[in-house]
Coordinates of C-alpha atoms in Angstrom, one line a residue:
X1 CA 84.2 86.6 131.7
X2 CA 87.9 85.4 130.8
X3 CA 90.4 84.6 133.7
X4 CA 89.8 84.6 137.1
X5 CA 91.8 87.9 137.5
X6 CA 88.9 89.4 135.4
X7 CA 86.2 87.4 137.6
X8 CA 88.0 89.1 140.8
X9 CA 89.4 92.4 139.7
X10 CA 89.8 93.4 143.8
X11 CA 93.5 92.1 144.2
X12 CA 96.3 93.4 146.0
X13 CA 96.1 97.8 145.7
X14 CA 98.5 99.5 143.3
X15 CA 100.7 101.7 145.6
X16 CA 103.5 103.6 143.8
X17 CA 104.0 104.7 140.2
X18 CA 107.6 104.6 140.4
X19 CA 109.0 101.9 137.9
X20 CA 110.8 99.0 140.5
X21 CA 114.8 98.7 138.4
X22 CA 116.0 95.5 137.9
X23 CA 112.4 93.8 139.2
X24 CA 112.5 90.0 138.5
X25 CA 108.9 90.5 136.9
X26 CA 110.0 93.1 134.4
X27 CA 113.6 92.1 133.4
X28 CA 112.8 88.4 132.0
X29 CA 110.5 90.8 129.5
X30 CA 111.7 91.6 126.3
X31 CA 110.1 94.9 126.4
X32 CA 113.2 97.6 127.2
X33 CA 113.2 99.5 130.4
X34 CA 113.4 102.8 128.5
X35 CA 110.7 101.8 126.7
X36 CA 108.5 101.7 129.8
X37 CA 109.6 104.8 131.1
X38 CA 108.6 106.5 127.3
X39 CA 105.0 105.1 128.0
X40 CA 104.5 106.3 131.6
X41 CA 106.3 109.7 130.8
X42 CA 104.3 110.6 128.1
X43 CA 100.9 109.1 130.2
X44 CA 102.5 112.2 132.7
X45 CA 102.6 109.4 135.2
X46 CA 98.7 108.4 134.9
X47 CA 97.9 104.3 135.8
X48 CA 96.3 102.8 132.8
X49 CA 95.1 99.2 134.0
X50 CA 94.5 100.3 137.7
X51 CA 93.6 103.3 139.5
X52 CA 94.8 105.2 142.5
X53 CA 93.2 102.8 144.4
X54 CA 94.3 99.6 143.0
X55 CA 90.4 99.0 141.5
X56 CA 91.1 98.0 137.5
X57 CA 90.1 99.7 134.6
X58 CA 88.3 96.7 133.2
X59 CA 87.5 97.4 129.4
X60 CA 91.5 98.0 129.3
X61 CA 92.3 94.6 130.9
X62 CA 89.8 92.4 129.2
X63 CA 90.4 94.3 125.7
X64 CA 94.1 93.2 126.4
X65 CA 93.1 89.7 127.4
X66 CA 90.8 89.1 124.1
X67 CA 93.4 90.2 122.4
X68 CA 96.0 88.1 123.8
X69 CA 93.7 85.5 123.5
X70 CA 92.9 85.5 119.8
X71 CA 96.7 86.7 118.8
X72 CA 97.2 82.8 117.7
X73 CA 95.1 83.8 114.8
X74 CA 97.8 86.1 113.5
X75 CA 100.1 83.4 113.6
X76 CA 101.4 85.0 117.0
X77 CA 102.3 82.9 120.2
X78 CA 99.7 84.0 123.4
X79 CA 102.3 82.5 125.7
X80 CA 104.4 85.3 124.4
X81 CA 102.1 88.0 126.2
X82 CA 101.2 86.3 129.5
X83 CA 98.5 84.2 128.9
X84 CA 99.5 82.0 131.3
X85 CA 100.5 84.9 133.9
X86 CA 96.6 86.4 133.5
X87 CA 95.2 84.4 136.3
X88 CA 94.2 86.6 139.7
X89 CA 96.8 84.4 141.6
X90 CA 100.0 85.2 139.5
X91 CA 98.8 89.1 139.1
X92 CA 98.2 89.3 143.4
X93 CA 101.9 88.4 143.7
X94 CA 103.5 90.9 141.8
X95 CA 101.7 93.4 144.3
X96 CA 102.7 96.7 142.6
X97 CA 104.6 95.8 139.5
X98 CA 101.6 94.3 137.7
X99 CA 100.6 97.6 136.5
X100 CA 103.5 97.3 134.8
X101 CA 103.4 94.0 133.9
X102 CA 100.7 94.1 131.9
X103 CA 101.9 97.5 130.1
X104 CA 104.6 95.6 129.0
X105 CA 102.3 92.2 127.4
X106 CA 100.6 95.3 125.6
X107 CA 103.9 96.7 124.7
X108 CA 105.3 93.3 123.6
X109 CA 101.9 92.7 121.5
X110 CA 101.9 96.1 119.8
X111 CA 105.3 95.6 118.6
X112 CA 104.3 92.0 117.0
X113 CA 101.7 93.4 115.2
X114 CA 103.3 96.6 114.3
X115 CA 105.9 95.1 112.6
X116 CA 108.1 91.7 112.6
X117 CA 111.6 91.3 113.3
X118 CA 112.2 88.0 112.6
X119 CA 111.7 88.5 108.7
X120 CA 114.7 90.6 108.1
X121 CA 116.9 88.1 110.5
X122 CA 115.9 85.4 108.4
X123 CA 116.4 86.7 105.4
X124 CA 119.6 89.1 103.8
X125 CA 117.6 89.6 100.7
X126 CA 115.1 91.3 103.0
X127 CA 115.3 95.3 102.9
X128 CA 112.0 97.1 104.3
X129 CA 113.3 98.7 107.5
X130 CA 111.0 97.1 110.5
X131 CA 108.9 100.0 111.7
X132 CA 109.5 100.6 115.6
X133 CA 106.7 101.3 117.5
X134 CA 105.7 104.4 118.8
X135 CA 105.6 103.9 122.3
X136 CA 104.8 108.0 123.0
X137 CA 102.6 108.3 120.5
X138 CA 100.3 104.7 122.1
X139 CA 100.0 106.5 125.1
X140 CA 99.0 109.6 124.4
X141 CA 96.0 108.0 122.0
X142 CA 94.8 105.9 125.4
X143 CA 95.1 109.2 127.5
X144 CA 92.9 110.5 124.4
X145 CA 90.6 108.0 124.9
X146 CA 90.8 105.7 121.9
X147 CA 90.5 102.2 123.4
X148 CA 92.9 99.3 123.1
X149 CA 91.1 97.5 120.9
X150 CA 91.2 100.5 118.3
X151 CA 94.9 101.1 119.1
X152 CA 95.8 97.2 118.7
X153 CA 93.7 96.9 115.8
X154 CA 95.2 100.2 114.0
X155 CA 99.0 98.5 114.2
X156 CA 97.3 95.8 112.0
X157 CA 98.1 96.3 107.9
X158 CA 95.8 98.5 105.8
X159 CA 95.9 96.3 102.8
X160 CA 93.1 94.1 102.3
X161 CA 95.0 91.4 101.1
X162 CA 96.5 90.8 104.0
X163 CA 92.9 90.5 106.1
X164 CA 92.0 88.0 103.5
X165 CA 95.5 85.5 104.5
X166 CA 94.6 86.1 108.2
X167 CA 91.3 84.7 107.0
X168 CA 92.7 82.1 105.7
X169 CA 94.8 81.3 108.2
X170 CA 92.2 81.2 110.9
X171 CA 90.0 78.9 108.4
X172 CA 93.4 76.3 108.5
X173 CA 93.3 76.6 112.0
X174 CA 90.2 75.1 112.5
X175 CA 91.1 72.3 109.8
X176 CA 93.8 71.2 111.6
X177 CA 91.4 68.5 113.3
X178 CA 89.4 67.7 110.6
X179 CA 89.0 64.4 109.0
X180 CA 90.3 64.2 105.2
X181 CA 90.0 61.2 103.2
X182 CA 92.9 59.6 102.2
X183 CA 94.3 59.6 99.0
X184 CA 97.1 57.5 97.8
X185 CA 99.5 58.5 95.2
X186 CA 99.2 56.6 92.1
X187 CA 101.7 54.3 90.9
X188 CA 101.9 55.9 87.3
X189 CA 100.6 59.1 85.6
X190 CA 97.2 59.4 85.2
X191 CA 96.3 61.1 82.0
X192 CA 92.7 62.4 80.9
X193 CA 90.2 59.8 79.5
X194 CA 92.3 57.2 81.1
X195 CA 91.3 54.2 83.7
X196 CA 93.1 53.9 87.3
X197 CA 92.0 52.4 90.2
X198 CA 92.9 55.5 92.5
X199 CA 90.2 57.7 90.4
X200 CA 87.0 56.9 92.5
X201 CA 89.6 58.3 95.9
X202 CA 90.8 61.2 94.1
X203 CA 87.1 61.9 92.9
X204 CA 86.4 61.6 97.0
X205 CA 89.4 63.7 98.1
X206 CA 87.8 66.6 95.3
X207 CA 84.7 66.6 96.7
X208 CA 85.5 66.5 100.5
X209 CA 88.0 69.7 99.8
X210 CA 85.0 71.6 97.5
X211 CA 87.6 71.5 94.7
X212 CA 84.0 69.5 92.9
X213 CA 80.5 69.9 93.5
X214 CA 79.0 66.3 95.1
X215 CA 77.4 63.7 92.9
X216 CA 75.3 61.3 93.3
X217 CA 76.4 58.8 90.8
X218 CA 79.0 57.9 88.2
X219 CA 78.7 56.0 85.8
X220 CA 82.5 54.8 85.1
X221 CA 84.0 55.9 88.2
X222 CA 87.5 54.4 87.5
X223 CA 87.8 57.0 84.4
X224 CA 89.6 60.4 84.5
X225 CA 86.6 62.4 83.0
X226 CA 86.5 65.5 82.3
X227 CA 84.8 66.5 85.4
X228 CA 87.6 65.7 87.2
X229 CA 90.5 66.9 84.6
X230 CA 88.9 70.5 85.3
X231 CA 88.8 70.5 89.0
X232 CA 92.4 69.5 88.9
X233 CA 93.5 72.1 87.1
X234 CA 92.2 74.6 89.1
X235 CA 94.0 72.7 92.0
X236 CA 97.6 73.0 89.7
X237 CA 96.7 76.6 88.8
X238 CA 95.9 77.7 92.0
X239 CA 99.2 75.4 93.5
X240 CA 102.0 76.6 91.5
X241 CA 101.7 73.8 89.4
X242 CA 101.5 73.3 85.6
X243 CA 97.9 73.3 85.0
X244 CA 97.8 70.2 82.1
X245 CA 95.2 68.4 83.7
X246 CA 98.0 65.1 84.6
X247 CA 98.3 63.6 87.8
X248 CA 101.3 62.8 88.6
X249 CA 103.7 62.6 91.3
X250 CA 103.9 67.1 92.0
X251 CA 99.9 67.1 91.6
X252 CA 100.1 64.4 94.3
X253 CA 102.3 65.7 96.5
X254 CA 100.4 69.0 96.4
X255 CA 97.3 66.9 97.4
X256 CA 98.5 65.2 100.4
X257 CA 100.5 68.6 101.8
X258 CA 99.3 68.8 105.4
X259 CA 97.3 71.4 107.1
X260 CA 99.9 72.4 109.1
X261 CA 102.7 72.5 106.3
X262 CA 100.2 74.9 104.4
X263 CA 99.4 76.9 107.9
X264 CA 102.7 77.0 108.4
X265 CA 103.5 78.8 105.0
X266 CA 100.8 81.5 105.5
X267 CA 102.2 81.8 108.9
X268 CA 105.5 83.1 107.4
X269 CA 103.3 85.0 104.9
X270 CA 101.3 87.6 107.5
X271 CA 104.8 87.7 109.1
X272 CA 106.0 89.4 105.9
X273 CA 102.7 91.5 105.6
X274 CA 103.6 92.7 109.0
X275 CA 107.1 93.8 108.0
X276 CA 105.7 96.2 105.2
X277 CA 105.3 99.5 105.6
X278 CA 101.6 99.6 107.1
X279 CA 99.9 102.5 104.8
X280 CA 101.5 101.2 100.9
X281 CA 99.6 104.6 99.5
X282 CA 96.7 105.1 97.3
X283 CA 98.2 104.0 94.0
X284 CA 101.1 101.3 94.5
X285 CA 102.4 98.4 92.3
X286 CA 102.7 94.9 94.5
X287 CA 104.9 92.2 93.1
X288 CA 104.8 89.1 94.8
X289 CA 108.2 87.9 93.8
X290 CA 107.5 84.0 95.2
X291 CA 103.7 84.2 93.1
X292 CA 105.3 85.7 89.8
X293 CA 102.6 88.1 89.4
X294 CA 101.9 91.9 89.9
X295 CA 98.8 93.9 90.9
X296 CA 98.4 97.7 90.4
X297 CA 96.3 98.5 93.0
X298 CA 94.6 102.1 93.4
X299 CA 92.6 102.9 96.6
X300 CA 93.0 99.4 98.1
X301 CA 91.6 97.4 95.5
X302 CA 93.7 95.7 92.4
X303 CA 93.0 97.3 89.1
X304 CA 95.6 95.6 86.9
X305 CA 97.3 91.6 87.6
X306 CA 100.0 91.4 85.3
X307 CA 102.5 87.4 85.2
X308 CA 105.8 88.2 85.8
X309 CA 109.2 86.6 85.9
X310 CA 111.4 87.3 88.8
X311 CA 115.3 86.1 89.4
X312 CA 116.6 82.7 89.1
X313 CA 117.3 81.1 92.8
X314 CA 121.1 81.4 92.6
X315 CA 120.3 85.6 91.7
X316 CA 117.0 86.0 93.8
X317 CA 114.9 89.2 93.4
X318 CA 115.3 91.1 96.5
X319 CA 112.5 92.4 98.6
X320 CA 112.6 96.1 98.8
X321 CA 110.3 99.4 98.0
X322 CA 111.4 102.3 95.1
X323 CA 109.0 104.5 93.4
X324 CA 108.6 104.6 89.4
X325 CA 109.8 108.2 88.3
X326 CA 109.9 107.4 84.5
X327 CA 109.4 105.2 82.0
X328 CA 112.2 104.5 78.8
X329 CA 111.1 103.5 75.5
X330 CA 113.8 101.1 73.6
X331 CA 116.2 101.2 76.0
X332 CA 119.6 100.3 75.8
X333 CA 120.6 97.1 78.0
X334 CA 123.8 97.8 80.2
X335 CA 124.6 94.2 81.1
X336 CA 125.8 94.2 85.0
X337 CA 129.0 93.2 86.0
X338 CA 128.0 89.9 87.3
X339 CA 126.2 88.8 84.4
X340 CA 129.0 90.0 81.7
X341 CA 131.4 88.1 83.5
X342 CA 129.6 84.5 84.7
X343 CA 126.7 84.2 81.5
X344 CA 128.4 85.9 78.4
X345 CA 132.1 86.5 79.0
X346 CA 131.9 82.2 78.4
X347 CA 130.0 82.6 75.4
X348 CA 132.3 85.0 73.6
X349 CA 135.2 82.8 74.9
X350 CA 133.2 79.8 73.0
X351 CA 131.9 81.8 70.0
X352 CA 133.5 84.8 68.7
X353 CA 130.7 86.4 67.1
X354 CA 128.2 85.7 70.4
X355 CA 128.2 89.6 71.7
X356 CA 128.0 91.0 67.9
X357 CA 125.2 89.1 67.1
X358 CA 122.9 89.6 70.2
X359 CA 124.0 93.6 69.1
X360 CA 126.2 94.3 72.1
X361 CA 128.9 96.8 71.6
X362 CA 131.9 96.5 73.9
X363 CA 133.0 99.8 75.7
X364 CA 136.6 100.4 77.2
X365 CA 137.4 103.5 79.5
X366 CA 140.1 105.7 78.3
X367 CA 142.8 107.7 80.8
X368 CA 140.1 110.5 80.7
X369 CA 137.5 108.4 82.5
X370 CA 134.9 108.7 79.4
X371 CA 133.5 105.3 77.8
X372 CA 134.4 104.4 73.9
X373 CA 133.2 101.9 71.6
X374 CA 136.1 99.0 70.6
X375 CA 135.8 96.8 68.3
X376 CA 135.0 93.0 69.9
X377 CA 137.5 91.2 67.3
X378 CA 140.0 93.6 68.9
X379 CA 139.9 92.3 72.7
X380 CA 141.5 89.4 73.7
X381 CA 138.9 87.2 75.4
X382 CA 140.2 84.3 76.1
X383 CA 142.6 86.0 78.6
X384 CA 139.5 87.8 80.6
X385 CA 138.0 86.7 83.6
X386 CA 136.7 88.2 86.6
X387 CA 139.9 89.8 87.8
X388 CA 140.4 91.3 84.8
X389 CA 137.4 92.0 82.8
X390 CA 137.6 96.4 82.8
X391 CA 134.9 96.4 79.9
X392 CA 131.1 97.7 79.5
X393 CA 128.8 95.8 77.7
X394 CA 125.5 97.3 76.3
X395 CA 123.3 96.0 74.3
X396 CA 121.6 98.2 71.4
X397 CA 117.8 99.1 71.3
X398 CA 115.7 96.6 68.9
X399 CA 113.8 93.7 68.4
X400 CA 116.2 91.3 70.5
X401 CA 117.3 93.7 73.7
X402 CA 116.4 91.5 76.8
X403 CA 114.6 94.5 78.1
X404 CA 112.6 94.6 75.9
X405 CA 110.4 97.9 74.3
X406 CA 110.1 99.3 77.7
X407 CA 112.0 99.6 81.2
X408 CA 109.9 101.3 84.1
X409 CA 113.3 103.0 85.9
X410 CA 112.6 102.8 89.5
X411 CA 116.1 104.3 91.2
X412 CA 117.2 101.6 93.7
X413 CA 121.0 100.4 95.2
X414 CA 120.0 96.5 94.2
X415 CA 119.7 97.8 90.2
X416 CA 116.6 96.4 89.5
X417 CA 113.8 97.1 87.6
X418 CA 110.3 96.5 85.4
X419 CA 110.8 95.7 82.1
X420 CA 109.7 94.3 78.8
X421 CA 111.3 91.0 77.2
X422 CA 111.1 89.6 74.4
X423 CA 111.1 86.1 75.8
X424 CA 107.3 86.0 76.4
X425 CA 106.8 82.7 75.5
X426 CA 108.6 82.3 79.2
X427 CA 105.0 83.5 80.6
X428 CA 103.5 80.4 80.0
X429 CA 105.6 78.6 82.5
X430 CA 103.9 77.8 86.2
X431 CA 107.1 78.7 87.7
X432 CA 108.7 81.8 86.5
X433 CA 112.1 82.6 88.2
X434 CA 114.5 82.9 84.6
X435 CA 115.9 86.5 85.3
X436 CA 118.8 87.4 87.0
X437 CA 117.3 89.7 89.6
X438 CA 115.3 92.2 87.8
X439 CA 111.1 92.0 87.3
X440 CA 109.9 91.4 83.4
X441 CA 106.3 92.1 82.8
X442 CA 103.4 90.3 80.6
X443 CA 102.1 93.1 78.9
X444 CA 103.9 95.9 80.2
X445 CA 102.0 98.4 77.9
X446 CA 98.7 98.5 79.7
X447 CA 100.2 99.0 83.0
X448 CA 102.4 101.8 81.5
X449 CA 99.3 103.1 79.8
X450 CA 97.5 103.0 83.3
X451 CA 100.2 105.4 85.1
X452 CA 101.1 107.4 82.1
X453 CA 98.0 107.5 79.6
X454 CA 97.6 105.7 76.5
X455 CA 98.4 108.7 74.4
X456 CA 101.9 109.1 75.5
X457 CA 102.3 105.6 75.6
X458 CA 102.1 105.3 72.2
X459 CA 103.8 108.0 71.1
X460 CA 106.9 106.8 72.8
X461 CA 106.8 103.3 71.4
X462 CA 105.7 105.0 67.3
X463 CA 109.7 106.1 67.9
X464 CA 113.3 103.6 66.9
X465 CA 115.5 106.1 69.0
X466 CA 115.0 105.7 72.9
X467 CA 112.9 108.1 74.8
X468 CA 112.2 109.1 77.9
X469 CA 109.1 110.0 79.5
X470 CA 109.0 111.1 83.4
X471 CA 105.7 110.5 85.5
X472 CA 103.6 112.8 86.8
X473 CA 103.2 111.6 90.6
X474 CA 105.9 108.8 91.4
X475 CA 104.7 105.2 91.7
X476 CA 105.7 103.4 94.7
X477 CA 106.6 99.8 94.2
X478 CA 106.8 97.0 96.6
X479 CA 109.1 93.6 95.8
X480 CA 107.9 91.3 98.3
X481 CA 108.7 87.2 98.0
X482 CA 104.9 86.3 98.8
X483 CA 104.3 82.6 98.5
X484 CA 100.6 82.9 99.7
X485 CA 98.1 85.2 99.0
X486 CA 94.5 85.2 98.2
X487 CA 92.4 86.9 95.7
X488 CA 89.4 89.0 95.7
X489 CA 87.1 86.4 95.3
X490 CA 88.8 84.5 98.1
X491 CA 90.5 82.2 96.8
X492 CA 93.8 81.2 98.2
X493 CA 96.7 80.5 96.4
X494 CA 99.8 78.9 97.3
X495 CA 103.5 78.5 95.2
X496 CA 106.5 76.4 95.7
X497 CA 109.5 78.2 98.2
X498 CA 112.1 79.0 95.3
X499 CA 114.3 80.6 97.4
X500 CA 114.2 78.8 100.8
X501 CA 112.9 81.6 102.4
X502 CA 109.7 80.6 103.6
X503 CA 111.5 77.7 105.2
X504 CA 114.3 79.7 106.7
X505 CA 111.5 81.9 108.2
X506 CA 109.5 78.9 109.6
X507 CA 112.8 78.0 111.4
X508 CA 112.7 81.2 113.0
X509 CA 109.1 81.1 114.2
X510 CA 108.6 77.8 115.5
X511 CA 106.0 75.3 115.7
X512 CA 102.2 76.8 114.6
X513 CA 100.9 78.9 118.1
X514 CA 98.6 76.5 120.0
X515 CA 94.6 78.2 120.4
X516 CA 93.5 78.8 123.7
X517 CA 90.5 76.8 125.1
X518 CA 87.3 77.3 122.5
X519 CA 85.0 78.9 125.7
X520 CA 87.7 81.4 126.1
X521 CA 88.0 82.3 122.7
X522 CA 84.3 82.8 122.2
X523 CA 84.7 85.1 125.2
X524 CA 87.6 86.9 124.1
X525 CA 85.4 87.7 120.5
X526 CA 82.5 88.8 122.0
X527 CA 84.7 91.2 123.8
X528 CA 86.0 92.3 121.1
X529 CA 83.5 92.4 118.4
X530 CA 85.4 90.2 116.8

């Protein structure tokens, strides 16, 4: 048993089906009228919580509840769906409306989990369009007789990934209580092999968060062993930090993050999950702009991880979706307008010989509309700037092209794209974001070899001259700024907000959704099965 309108289903009868305009109940409700009239059209006027006689259908109405009840552990706000309204009292005084009533908390709860809105308000670099509901579509499956646990559960994402951050985030939940030893920051770094008072704490803190197995003696406990060197390195790695092993003041920061602070940024991450497309295909590339990494993932499960580097915060990688249709083998760069004019337009002004020795030709357009080559020493540059500057700049294939041996072109309006750099010693930085917008890729040959086959891989690289080679099946590709997510053997990661957006979000959302009461939760998952 939940509420006491499921302990007393025989309230006030249902009379009419006709839907009551401009009803106090239903116009505080952010669900739209037309949208109610959809559901009931396409139901051919059928009651779904009540019957002819007013009697409830009561696996409907307690499915709802549960779910309303446990919707906090999808970062979502019961309050938001009634919770407070489900009591026999409140649902008696509506008299007929709170068929309609409650169609609308499902309505309302369908939508969060279908998809989430305040993503895309919270950030312009967001571009996935949010998925609206089908409001026909969820009626007809209940008049089919799928139950509203299958239907709420099938607006959830495919993607395994994201039922491992729920996870997560429930598991945070239930920390948020929970007693954690203090650990003080120390006044100094602490480097391994060294002595500090603070050790024997941070030893402590280790052990009470499982980052280190429990011992039952030590014989020097104010020394950094080695012991303890490894565990927090694992802690950097798996924090966004650099993983050297030094505690110092990021390490300890990290450390004494609160619960909520870290709730709060998986919060913001299942929103994200929820504004993807729900079904990402059977063979996809993921790049988790925020995590600078990228997983190929075939039938659900990751087959490649790959470091990446995305853009610099003042020219953030957009989140958006395109589709791989080919791959070009020593490409030529052309350098965007932005970047021509803010990074190397100053460094010709400076240095004369800048463009001609990074082997970038300068291209002017002539009265016909058709690019030529000029020569640089024959452009003025100190009197260019961005009102002025009419020129193309391209850098030639070879050893020094910022993109590299290979570009993956992925047709998009933002002009980005995969590529190869010859930067790589960039890859062994924690904290990645050195482009200006566009993705490069450690080891970009084996995921090309993955979609296109290692033959043909390396028949295009054997060549100077570019090449092109088109795919067979196009790839999609999803740019998301994930700052959270959590691996296969269920680990969870977490990286620093390089853009703000994770913070922006959080704005949006409010405080972290309080649980209902633990009995009613219990209930609500043995109704469910969950």
């Amino acid at each position: 048993m939940l509420c006491l309108w499921l302990l007393a289903p025989a309230v006030a009868r249902t009379e009419g089906l006709n839907l009551p305009p401009g009803s106090a109940h239903l116009s505080e409700q952010s669900v739209d009228q037309s949208d109610l009239q959809t559901f009931y059209q396409a139901l051919g006027g059928s009651r779904v919580w009540f019957d002819e006689q007013g009697e409830p259908f009561l696996q409907r109405q307690q499915q709802l509840e549960a779910w309303v009840m446990l919707s906090y552990e999808q970062g979502l706000d019961p309050q938001t769906y009634g919770l407070k309204e489900l009591s026999a009292g409140h649902l008696a005084r509506m008299g007929p409306q709170r068929e309609y009533w409650l169609t609308q908390q499902f309505l309302k709860l369908a939508r969060d989990l279908n998809g989430a809105a305040q993503v895309g308000s919270s950030d312009s670099q967001w571009h996935f369009v949010n998925t609206r509901l089908g409001v026909a579509q969820l009626a007809q499956r209940l008049a089919q007789g799928e139950t509203v646990d299958q239907l709420l559960r099938s607006l959830l994402p495919l993607a395994p990934e994201y039922v491992r951050l729920q996870t997560l985030y429930r598991d945070l939940l239930r920390q948020q209580s929970a007693y954690v030893p203090e650990l003080p920051l120390p006044d100094q770094l602490i480097r391994p092999g060294q002595r500090h008072p603070v050790v024997p704490q941070l030893r402590r803190w280790l052990i009470w968060q499982h980052w280190l197995a429990p011992v039952s003696a030590v014989d020097n406990p104010e020394i950094y062993d080695e012991e303890l060197v490894a565990a927090v390195r694992e802690f950097q790695q798996r924090n966004g930090l650099k993983p050297d092993g030094i505690l110092g003041p990021e390490t300890g920061a990290a450390m004494q993050r609160s619960v909520t602070d870290r709730l709060q940024q998986v919060r913001a991450n299942l929103f994200r999950w929820r504004a993807l497309p729900r079904q990402l295909g059977n063979q996809y590339v993921l790049v988790r702009t925020g995590a600078y990494n990228l997983d190929l993932v075939e039938q659900g499960q990751p087959i490649q991880r790959h470091s990446v580097i995305t853009g610099q915060p003042r020219r953030p990688t957009p989140s958006f979706a395109a589709s791989i249709r080919r791959l070009t083998f020593n490409p030529y760069w052309t350098v965007p307008f932005r970047i021509a004019v803010e990074d190397l337009l100053p460094k010709q002004q400076v240095d004369e010989t800048y463009l001609t020795g990074k082997q970038i030709d300068v291209l002017q357009r002539s009265e016909t509309g058709q690019w030529h080559e000029v020569a640089s020493s024959e452009v003025d540059w100190s009197g260019l700037s961005r009102r002025n500057f009419d020129y193309l700049l391209r850098q030639r294939p070879g050893p020094g092209n910022s993109l590299g041996r290979m570009r993956m072109d992925m047709p998009n309006p933002y002009s980005i794209f995969l590529h190869d750099t010859p930067q790589q010693h960039l890859f062994d930085e924690s904290r990645r974001a050195f482009s200006s917008g566009c993705v490069r890729v450690y080891r970009i040959g084996e995921l090309a070899q993955r979609l296109a086959g290692e033959e043909a891989i390396a028949e295009g690289l054997a060549q100077p001259d570019r090449r092109y080679l088109s795919l067979p099946t196009a790839i999609p590709v999803y740019l998301v700024y994930l700052t959270t997510w959590v691996d296969e053997a269920g680990k969870a990661y977490y990286h620093p907000d390089v853009y703000g957006r994770d913070q922006a979000l959080q704005q949006v959302l409010g405080p972290i959704p309080q649980a209902p009461a633990a009995e009613l939760v219990k209930l609500a998952r043995n109704v469910i099965k969950k």
